[in-house]
Amino acid sequence: MGLRKILTDKEPALHKTCKPVVSFDSKLHKLLDDMRETLIDSNGVGLAAPQVGIQRRVFIMDTGDGLKECINPKILERRGEQECVEGCLSSPGEYGLIRRPAVVKLQAQNRDGKFFIITVEGLAAECADHENDHMDGILFKSKVERMLAPDEIGN
């Protein structure tokens, strides 16, 4: 396993649509393991493959209830709305107010290619929606209602 460099939002790779994963092999497993280590090291809650320079539809998240690996994710349903103070590992130190769904129903595949469906709420719904946006080259700053000044964070 190893740490991967997290690209900043100025990198063109973060603004591109990712391709689906077709090979569920040791290369994918290494990517997922490296992403996990990188996520832990960065104190984040989610990380998408394009953020580490891999243009594939893969993200991981851990919002406190264990690591979820989502390959070829597809959001099946978004319900409700929540206002969030959101940041991104690719935009260090920047935060903004954004509206995300309160509940997200997501279909994805695990590291071995097996399909699963999860329904997540609150922070996990925010994270799933945010990371799924990365699959289409969408960064949170393009959706914020307003960027926050450093003294507004946590208020």
Short mmCIF file of N, CA, C and O in Angstrom, two decimals, residues 42-154:
data_model
loop_
_atom_site.label_atom_id
_atom_site.label_comp_id
_atom_site.label_asym_id
_atom_site.label_seq_id
_atom_site.Cartn_x
_atom_site.Cartn_y
_atom_site.Cartn_z
N SER A 42 -5.17 11.85 5.19
CA SER A 42 -5.63 13.23 4.96
C SER A 42 -6.78 13.64 5.88
O SER A 42 -7.24 14.78 5.80
N ASN A 43 -7.25 12.72 6.73
CA ASN A 43 -8.38 13.00 7.63
C ASN A 43 -9.64 13.39 6.88
O ASN A 43 -10.44 14.20 7.35
N GLY A 44 -9.84 12.82 5.70
CA GLY A 44 -11.03 13.09 4.93
C GLY A 44 -12.13 12.08 5.20
O GLY A 44 -11.92 11.11 5.95
N VAL A 45 -13.28 12.31 4.61
CA VAL A 45 -14.39 11.35 4.72
C VAL A 45 -14.67 10.66 3.38
O VAL A 45 -15.33 9.64 3.35
N GLY A 46 -14.16 11.22 2.29
CA GLY A 46 -14.35 10.62 0.98
C GLY A 46 -13.22 10.98 0.05
O GLY A 46 -12.57 12.01 0.20
N LEU A 47 -13.00 10.09 -0.92
CA LEU A 47 -11.94 10.30 -1.90
C LEU A 47 -12.33 9.58 -3.19
O LEU A 47 -12.72 8.41 -3.16
N ALA A 48 -12.22 10.29 -4.30
CA ALA A 48 -12.55 9.72 -5.61
C ALA A 48 -11.27 9.47 -6.40
O ALA A 48 -10.29 10.20 -6.26
N ALA A 49 -11.29 8.45 -7.24
CA ALA A 49 -10.11 8.08 -8.02
C ALA A 49 -9.54 9.26 -8.83
O ALA A 49 -8.31 9.40 -8.90
N PRO A 50 -10.35 10.11 -9.46
CA PRO A 50 -9.74 11.21 -10.21
C PRO A 50 -8.93 12.16 -9.32
O PRO A 50 -8.01 12.81 -9.81
N GLN A 51 -9.23 12.19 -8.04
CA GLN A 51 -8.47 13.04 -7.14
C GLN A 51 -7.04 12.54 -6.95
O GLN A 51 -6.18 13.30 -6.51
N VAL A 52 -6.80 11.28 -7.28
CA VAL A 52 -5.44 10.74 -7.21
C VAL A 52 -4.93 10.42 -8.62
O VAL A 52 -4.02 9.62 -8.80
N GLY A 53 -5.55 11.05 -9.62
CA GLY A 53 -5.06 10.97 -10.99
C GLY A 53 -5.52 9.77 -11.79
O GLY A 53 -4.98 9.51 -12.86
N ILE A 54 -6.52 9.05 -11.32
CA ILE A 54 -7.02 7.87 -12.03
C ILE A 54 -8.43 8.18 -12.55
O ILE A 54 -9.35 8.40 -11.76
N GLN A 55 -8.58 8.18 -13.85
CA GLN A 55 -9.85 8.56 -14.49
C GLN A 55 -10.83 7.39 -14.57
O GLN A 55 -11.28 7.00 -15.66
N ARG A 56 -11.16 6.82 -13.45
CA ARG A 56 -12.09 5.70 -13.37
C ARG A 56 -13.19 6.02 -12.37
O ARG A 56 -13.00 6.79 -11.43
N ARG A 57 -14.35 5.39 -12.53
CA ARG A 57 -15.52 5.64 -11.69
C ARG A 57 -15.39 4.84 -10.39
O ARG A 57 -15.97 3.76 -10.26
N VAL A 58 -14.62 5.39 -9.48
CA VAL A 58 -14.34 4.75 -8.18
C VAL A 58 -14.31 5.83 -7.12
O VAL A 58 -13.67 6.86 -7.30
N PHE A 59 -15.00 5.58 -6.00
CA PHE A 59 -14.78 6.41 -4.82
C PHE A 59 -14.89 5.56 -3.58
O PHE A 59 -15.47 4.48 -3.59
N ILE A 60 -14.30 6.09 -2.51
CA ILE A 60 -14.41 5.46 -1.20
C ILE A 60 -14.90 6.52 -0.22
O ILE A 60 -14.72 7.72 -0.45
N MET A 61 -15.53 6.05 0.85
CA MET A 61 -15.96 6.99 1.89
C MET A 61 -16.03 6.28 3.22
O MET A 61 -16.29 5.07 3.28
N ASP A 62 -15.77 7.04 4.26
CA ASP A 62 -15.93 6.56 5.62
C ASP A 62 -16.41 7.73 6.46
O ASP A 62 -15.64 8.60 6.82
N THR A 63 -17.70 7.73 6.74
CA THR A 63 -18.31 8.82 7.51
C THR A 63 -18.56 8.40 8.95
O THR A 63 -19.39 8.98 9.63
N GLY A 64 -17.83 7.38 9.40
CA GLY A 64 -17.93 6.95 10.78
C GLY A 64 -18.55 5.59 10.98
O GLY A 64 -18.55 5.05 12.08
N ASP A 65 -19.06 5.00 9.89
CA ASP A 65 -19.68 3.68 10.03
C ASP A 65 -18.99 2.63 9.15
O ASP A 65 -19.60 1.69 8.68
N GLY A 66 -17.70 2.82 8.94
CA GLY A 66 -16.91 1.87 8.18
C GLY A 66 -16.69 2.30 6.75
O GLY A 66 -17.46 3.08 6.19
N LEU A 67 -15.64 1.79 6.17
CA LEU A 67 -15.25 2.14 4.80
C LEU A 67 -16.22 1.52 3.79
O LEU A 67 -16.56 0.34 3.89
N LYS A 68 -16.63 2.35 2.84
CA LYS A 68 -17.45 1.87 1.73
C LYS A 68 -16.66 2.12 0.45
O LYS A 68 -16.20 3.24 0.19
N GLU A 69 -16.49 1.07 -0.35
CA GLU A 69 -15.84 1.17 -1.64
C GLU A 69 -16.92 1.10 -2.71
O GLU A 69 -17.70 0.14 -2.75
N CYS A 70 -16.99 2.11 -3.56
CA CYS A 70 -18.04 2.22 -4.56
C CYS A 70 -17.42 2.30 -5.94
O CYS A 70 -16.80 3.31 -6.30
N ILE A 71 -17.58 1.23 -6.71
CA ILE A 71 -17.04 1.16 -8.06
C ILE A 71 -18.21 1.24 -9.03
O ILE A 71 -19.23 0.58 -8.83
N ASN A 72 -18.05 2.06 -10.06
CA ASN A 72 -19.11 2.31 -11.04
C ASN A 72 -20.42 2.73 -10.35
O ASN A 72 -21.49 2.18 -10.63
N PRO A 73 -20.32 3.72 -9.45
CA PRO A 73 -21.53 4.13 -8.71
C PRO A 73 -22.56 4.78 -9.62
O PRO A 73 -22.23 5.43 -10.61
N LYS A 74 -23.80 4.58 -9.23
CA LYS A 74 -24.92 5.22 -9.93
C LYS A 74 -25.95 5.60 -8.87
O LYS A 74 -26.42 4.74 -8.12
N ILE A 75 -26.27 6.87 -8.80
CA ILE A 75 -27.29 7.31 -7.84
C ILE A 75 -28.66 6.99 -8.42
O ILE A 75 -29.01 7.42 -9.52
N LEU A 76 -29.41 6.20 -7.67
CA LEU A 76 -30.74 5.78 -8.09
C LEU A 76 -31.81 6.75 -7.62
O LEU A 76 -32.85 6.89 -8.26
N GLU A 77 -31.54 7.39 -6.47
CA GLU A 77 -32.56 8.28 -5.90
C GLU A 77 -31.90 9.29 -4.97
O GLU A 77 -30.98 8.96 -4.23
N ARG A 78 -32.41 10.52 -5.04
CA ARG A 78 -32.03 11.58 -4.10
C ARG A 78 -33.33 12.08 -3.48
O ARG A 78 -34.27 12.37 -4.21
N ARG A 79 -33.35 12.18 -2.13
CA ARG A 79 -34.56 12.65 -1.45
C ARG A 79 -34.19 13.72 -0.43
O ARG A 79 -33.14 13.65 0.21
N GLY A 80 -35.09 14.66 -0.27
CA GLY A 80 -34.92 15.69 0.74
C GLY A 80 -33.77 16.63 0.40
O GLY A 80 -33.23 16.60 -0.70
N GLU A 81 -33.47 17.47 1.37
CA GLU A 81 -32.41 18.46 1.18
C GLU A 81 -31.80 18.80 2.52
O GLU A 81 -32.48 18.82 3.54
N GLN A 82 -30.50 19.04 2.49
CA GLN A 82 -29.80 19.50 3.68
C GLN A 82 -28.80 20.57 3.26
O GLN A 82 -28.25 20.51 2.16
N GLU A 83 -28.61 21.56 4.12
CA GLU A 83 -27.59 22.57 3.87
C GLU A 83 -26.34 22.13 4.58
O GLU A 83 -26.37 21.77 5.76
N CYS A 84 -25.23 22.13 3.86
CA CYS A 84 -23.97 21.60 4.40
C CYS A 84 -22.87 22.64 4.29
O CYS A 84 -22.83 23.42 3.34
N VAL A 85 -21.97 22.60 5.24
CA VAL A 85 -20.69 23.29 5.11
C VAL A 85 -19.76 22.23 4.54
O VAL A 85 -19.50 21.21 5.17
N GLU A 86 -19.30 22.47 3.32
CA GLU A 86 -18.58 21.43 2.61
C GLU A 86 -17.21 21.91 2.18
O GLU A 86 -17.02 23.07 1.84
N GLY A 87 -16.28 20.97 2.17
CA GLY A 87 -14.94 21.20 1.65
C GLY A 87 -14.58 20.02 0.78
O GLY A 87 -15.39 19.12 0.53
N CYS A 88 -13.34 20.02 0.31
CA CYS A 88 -12.87 18.94 -0.57
C CYS A 88 -11.36 18.82 -0.39
O CYS A 88 -10.66 19.83 -0.28
N LEU A 89 -10.88 17.59 -0.37
CA LEU A 89 -9.44 17.37 -0.24
C LEU A 89 -8.67 17.99 -1.40
O LEU A 89 -7.49 18.29 -1.26
N SER A 90 -9.32 18.21 -2.53
CA SER A 90 -8.68 18.84 -3.68
C SER A 90 -8.74 20.36 -3.63
O SER A 90 -8.18 21.03 -4.51
N SER A 91 -9.41 20.91 -2.64
CA SER A 91 -9.49 22.36 -2.43
C SER A 91 -9.15 22.65 -0.97
O SER A 91 -10.01 23.08 -0.19
N PRO A 92 -7.91 22.37 -0.56
CA PRO A 92 -7.56 22.47 0.86
C PRO A 92 -7.82 23.87 1.43
O PRO A 92 -7.49 24.87 0.81
N GLY A 93 -8.45 23.88 2.60
CA GLY A 93 -8.70 25.13 3.32
C GLY A 93 -9.87 25.94 2.79
O GLY A 93 -10.13 27.03 3.29
N GLU A 94 -10.58 25.43 1.79
CA GLU A 94 -11.72 26.17 1.24
C GLU A 94 -13.01 25.44 1.59
O GLU A 94 -13.10 24.22 1.46
N TYR A 95 -14.00 26.22 2.02
CA TYR A 95 -15.29 25.66 2.42
C TYR A 95 -16.41 26.55 1.90
O TYR A 95 -16.23 27.75 1.73
N GLY A 96 -17.56 25.94 1.67
CA GLY A 96 -18.70 26.71 1.21
C GLY A 96 -20.00 26.10 1.67
O GLY A 96 -20.05 24.93 2.09
N LEU A 97 -21.06 26.88 1.61
CA LEU A 97 -22.41 26.40 1.91
C LEU A 97 -22.98 25.80 0.63
O LEU A 97 -22.93 26.43 -0.43
N ILE A 98 -23.52 24.62 0.76
CA ILE A 98 -24.04 23.89 -0.40
C ILE A 98 -25.27 23.11 0.02
O ILE A 98 -25.40 22.71 1.18
N ARG A 99 -26.17 22.90 -0.90
CA ARG A 99 -27.35 22.07 -0.64
C ARG A 99 -27.12 20.71 -1.30
O ARG A 99 -26.79 20.63 -2.48
N ARG A 100 -27.31 19.68 -0.50
CA ARG A 100 -27.17 18.30 -0.97
C ARG A 100 -28.42 17.53 -0.56
O ARG A 100 -29.15 17.95 0.34
N PRO A 101 -28.65 16.39 -1.17
CA PRO A 101 -29.79 15.58 -0.74
C PRO A 101 -29.60 15.06 0.68
O PRO A 101 -28.47 14.80 1.11
N ALA A 102 -30.70 14.90 1.40
CA ALA A 102 -30.66 14.37 2.76
C ALA A 102 -30.51 12.86 2.75
O ALA A 102 -29.98 12.26 3.68
N VAL A 103 -31.01 12.22 1.68
CA VAL A 103 -30.96 10.77 1.53
C VAL A 103 -30.52 10.45 0.10
O VAL A 103 -31.01 11.05 -0.85
N VAL A 104 -29.59 9.51 -0.01
CA VAL A 104 -29.12 9.05 -1.32
C VAL A 104 -29.21 7.53 -1.36
O VAL A 104 -28.75 6.84 -0.45
N LYS A 105 -29.82 7.04 -2.43
CA LYS A 105 -29.84 5.59 -2.70
C LYS A 105 -28.88 5.37 -3.86
O LYS A 105 -29.03 5.97 -4.93
N LEU A 106 -27.89 4.50 -3.64
CA LEU A 106 -26.78 4.34 -4.57
C LEU A 106 -26.58 2.87 -4.92
O LEU A 106 -26.62 2.01 -4.04
N GLN A 107 -26.38 2.62 -6.20
CA GLN A 107 -25.98 1.28 -6.65
C GLN A 107 -24.51 1.36 -7.06
O GLN A 107 -24.09 2.33 -7.70
N ALA A 108 -23.74 0.36 -6.69
CA ALA A 108 -22.33 0.31 -7.07
C ALA A 108 -21.88 -1.14 -7.08
O ALA A 108 -22.67 -2.05 -6.81
N GLN A 109 -20.61 -1.32 -7.37
CA GLN A 109 -20.00 -2.64 -7.29
C GLN A 109 -18.90 -2.61 -6.25
O GLN A 109 -18.29 -1.56 -6.01
N ASN A 110 -18.63 -3.76 -5.64
CA ASN A 110 -17.53 -3.85 -4.70
C ASN A 110 -16.25 -4.20 -5.45
O ASN A 110 -16.25 -4.32 -6.68
N ARG A 111 -15.16 -4.37 -4.74
CA ARG A 111 -13.86 -4.61 -5.37
C ARG A 111 -13.82 -5.90 -6.19
O ARG A 111 -12.93 -6.06 -7.02
N ASP A 112 -14.76 -6.78 -5.95
CA ASP A 112 -14.80 -8.03 -6.71
C ASP A 112 -15.85 -8.02 -7.82
O ASP A 112 -16.09 -9.04 -8.47
N GLY A 113 -16.50 -6.87 -8.01
CA GLY A 113 -17.47 -6.72 -9.09
C GLY A 113 -18.90 -7.03 -8.72
O GLY A 113 -19.80 -6.91 -9.55
N LYS A 114 -19.14 -7.41 -7.47
CA LYS A 114 -20.50 -7.74 -7.03
C LYS A 114 -21.29 -6.44 -6.81
O LYS A 114 -20.84 -5.52 -6.14
N PHE A 115 -22.50 -6.41 -7.38
CA PHE A 115 -23.38 -5.24 -7.24
C PHE A 115 -23.99 -5.18 -5.84
O PHE A 115 -24.29 -6.22 -5.24
N PHE A 116 -24.19 -3.95 -5.35
CA PHE A 116 -24.90 -3.74 -4.09
C PHE A 116 -25.64 -2.41 -4.18
O PHE A 116 -25.33 -1.57 -5.03
N ILE A 117 -26.62 -2.26 -3.31
CA ILE A 117 -27.37 -1.00 -3.21
C ILE A 117 -27.35 -0.58 -1.75
O ILE A 117 -27.55 -1.41 -0.85
N ILE A 118 -27.05 0.69 -1.51
CA ILE A 118 -27.09 1.24 -0.15
C ILE A 118 -27.95 2.50 -0.16
O ILE A 118 -28.04 3.19 -1.17
N THR A 119 -28.56 2.76 0.97
CA THR A 119 -29.26 4.02 1.20
C THR A 119 -28.60 4.69 2.38
O THR A 119 -28.46 4.08 3.45
N VAL A 120 -28.14 5.93 2.18
CA VAL A 120 -27.41 6.65 3.22
C VAL A 120 -28.08 8.00 3.48
O VAL A 120 -28.75 8.55 2.60
N GLU A 121 -27.88 8.51 4.70
CA GLU A 121 -28.49 9.76 5.12
C GLU A 121 -27.43 10.70 5.69
O GLU A 121 -26.33 10.27 6.04
N GLY A 122 -27.81 11.97 5.84
CA GLY A 122 -26.96 12.94 6.52
C GLY A 122 -25.60 13.09 5.86
O GLY A 122 -25.49 13.25 4.65
N LEU A 123 -24.55 13.04 6.69
CA LEU A 123 -23.19 13.21 6.20
C LEU A 123 -22.85 12.19 5.11
O LEU A 123 -22.20 12.52 4.12
N ALA A 124 -23.29 10.95 5.28
CA ALA A 124 -23.00 9.92 4.28
C ALA A 124 -23.68 10.25 2.94
O ALA A 124 -23.11 10.01 1.88
N ALA A 125 -24.88 10.81 2.97
CA ALA A 125 -25.57 11.21 1.74
C ALA A 125 -24.83 12.37 1.08
O ALA A 125 -24.64 12.38 -0.14
N GLU A 126 -24.40 13.33 1.89
CA GLU A 126 -23.63 14.46 1.37
C GLU A 126 -22.35 13.95 0.71
O GLU A 126 -22.01 14.33 -0.41
N CYS A 127 -21.65 13.06 1.40
CA CYS A 127 -20.39 12.53 0.89
C CYS A 127 -20.59 11.73 -0.39
O CYS A 127 -19.86 11.91 -1.37
N ALA A 128 -21.58 10.85 -0.42
CA ALA A 128 -21.84 10.04 -1.62
C ALA A 128 -22.16 10.93 -2.82
O ALA A 128 -21.66 10.69 -3.93
N ASP A 129 -22.96 11.97 -2.61
CA ASP A 129 -23.32 12.88 -3.69
C ASP A 129 -22.09 13.65 -4.17
O ASP A 129 -21.85 13.79 -5.37
N HIS A 130 -21.29 14.14 -3.22
CA HIS A 130 -20.06 14.89 -3.52
C HIS A 130 -19.08 14.02 -4.31
O HIS A 130 -18.57 14.43 -5.36
N GLU A 131 -18.81 12.82 -3.81
CA GLU A 131 -17.84 11.94 -4.48
C GLU A 131 -18.36 11.49 -5.83
O GLU A 131 -17.60 11.37 -6.80
N ASN A 132 -19.66 11.24 -5.94
CA ASN A 132 -20.24 10.86 -7.23
C ASN A 132 -20.08 11.99 -8.25
O ASN A 132 -19.86 11.73 -9.43
N ASP A 133 -20.19 13.24 -7.80
CA ASP A 133 -19.96 14.37 -8.70
C ASP A 133 -18.58 14.31 -9.33
O ASP A 133 -18.40 14.66 -10.50
N HIS A 134 -17.58 13.87 -8.55
CA HIS A 134 -16.21 13.77 -9.08
C HIS A 134 -16.16 12.85 -10.31
O HIS A 134 -15.32 13.04 -11.19
N MET A 135 -17.05 11.87 -10.38
CA MET A 135 -17.06 10.93 -11.51
C MET A 135 -17.35 11.66 -12.83
O MET A 135 -16.96 11.21 -13.89
N ASP A 136 -18.04 12.80 -12.71
CA ASP A 136 -18.41 13.58 -13.89
C ASP A 136 -17.65 14.90 -14.00
O ASP A 136 -18.07 15.81 -14.73
N GLY A 137 -16.56 15.01 -13.26
CA GLY A 137 -15.73 16.20 -13.34
C GLY A 137 -16.33 17.43 -12.69
O GLY A 137 -15.94 18.56 -12.99
N ILE A 138 -17.28 17.21 -11.77
CA ILE A 138 -17.95 18.32 -11.09
C ILE A 138 -17.32 18.51 -9.72
O ILE A 138 -17.25 17.58 -8.91
N LEU A 139 -16.86 19.73 -9.44
CA LEU A 139 -16.27 20.05 -8.14
C LEU A 139 -17.25 20.86 -7.31
O LEU A 139 -18.07 21.62 -7.84
N PHE A 140 -17.18 20.68 -6.00
CA PHE A 140 -18.16 21.28 -5.10
C PHE A 140 -18.25 22.79 -5.26
O PHE A 140 -19.33 23.37 -5.10
N LYS A 141 -17.14 23.46 -5.58
CA LYS A 141 -17.16 24.92 -5.67
C LYS A 141 -18.08 25.42 -6.78
O LYS A 141 -18.56 26.55 -6.71
N SER A 142 -18.37 24.57 -7.75
CA SER A 142 -19.29 24.99 -8.82
C SER A 142 -20.74 24.94 -8.37
O SER A 142 -21.62 25.44 -9.06
N LYS A 143 -20.99 24.34 -7.19
CA LYS A 143 -22.36 24.21 -6.68
C LYS A 143 -22.62 25.03 -5.41
O LYS A 143 -23.74 25.06 -4.94
N VAL A 144 -21.60 25.64 -4.86
CA VAL A 144 -21.79 26.34 -3.58
C VAL A 144 -22.69 27.55 -3.74
O VAL A 144 -22.70 28.21 -4.78
N GLU A 145 -23.46 27.80 -2.69
CA GLU A 145 -24.26 29.02 -2.65
C GLU A 145 -23.37 30.20 -2.31
O GLU A 145 -23.55 31.30 -2.81
N ARG A 146 -22.38 29.91 -1.44
CA ARG A 146 -21.46 30.97 -1.01
C ARG A 146 -20.25 30.33 -0.38
O ARG A 146 -20.38 29.39 0.41
N MET A 147 -19.07 30.83 -0.74
CA MET A 147 -17.84 30.38 -0.09
C MET A 147 -17.79 31.03 1.30
O MET A 147 -18.33 32.12 1.50
N LEU A 148 -17.17 30.34 2.23
CA LEU A 148 -17.10 30.81 3.60
C LEU A 148 -15.71 31.33 3.93
O LEU A 148 -14.70 30.77 3.49
N ALA A 149 -15.69 32.39 4.73
CA ALA A 149 -14.44 32.90 5.25
C ALA A 149 -13.96 31.99 6.38
O ALA A 149 -14.78 31.33 7.02
N PRO A 150 -12.65 31.94 6.63
CA PRO A 150 -12.12 31.06 7.67
C PRO A 150 -12.80 31.23 9.02
O PRO A 150 -13.03 30.25 9.74
N ASP A 151 -13.20 32.46 9.38
CA ASP A 151 -13.82 32.68 10.70
C ASP A 151 -15.28 32.19 10.75
O ASP A 151 -15.88 32.16 11.81
N GLU A 152 -15.86 31.80 9.61
CA GLU A 152 -17.23 31.28 9.56
C GLU A 152 -17.30 29.77 9.72
O GLU A 152 -18.37 29.21 9.92
N ILE A 153 -16.19 29.08 9.59
CA ILE A 153 -16.16 27.63 9.65
C ILE A 153 -16.44 27.19 11.08
O ILE A 153 -15.83 27.67 12.02
N GLY A 154 -17.36 26.26 11.21
CA GLY A 154 -17.67 25.71 12.53
C GLY A 154 -18.66 26.53 13.33
O GLY A 154 -18.97 26.20 14.46
#
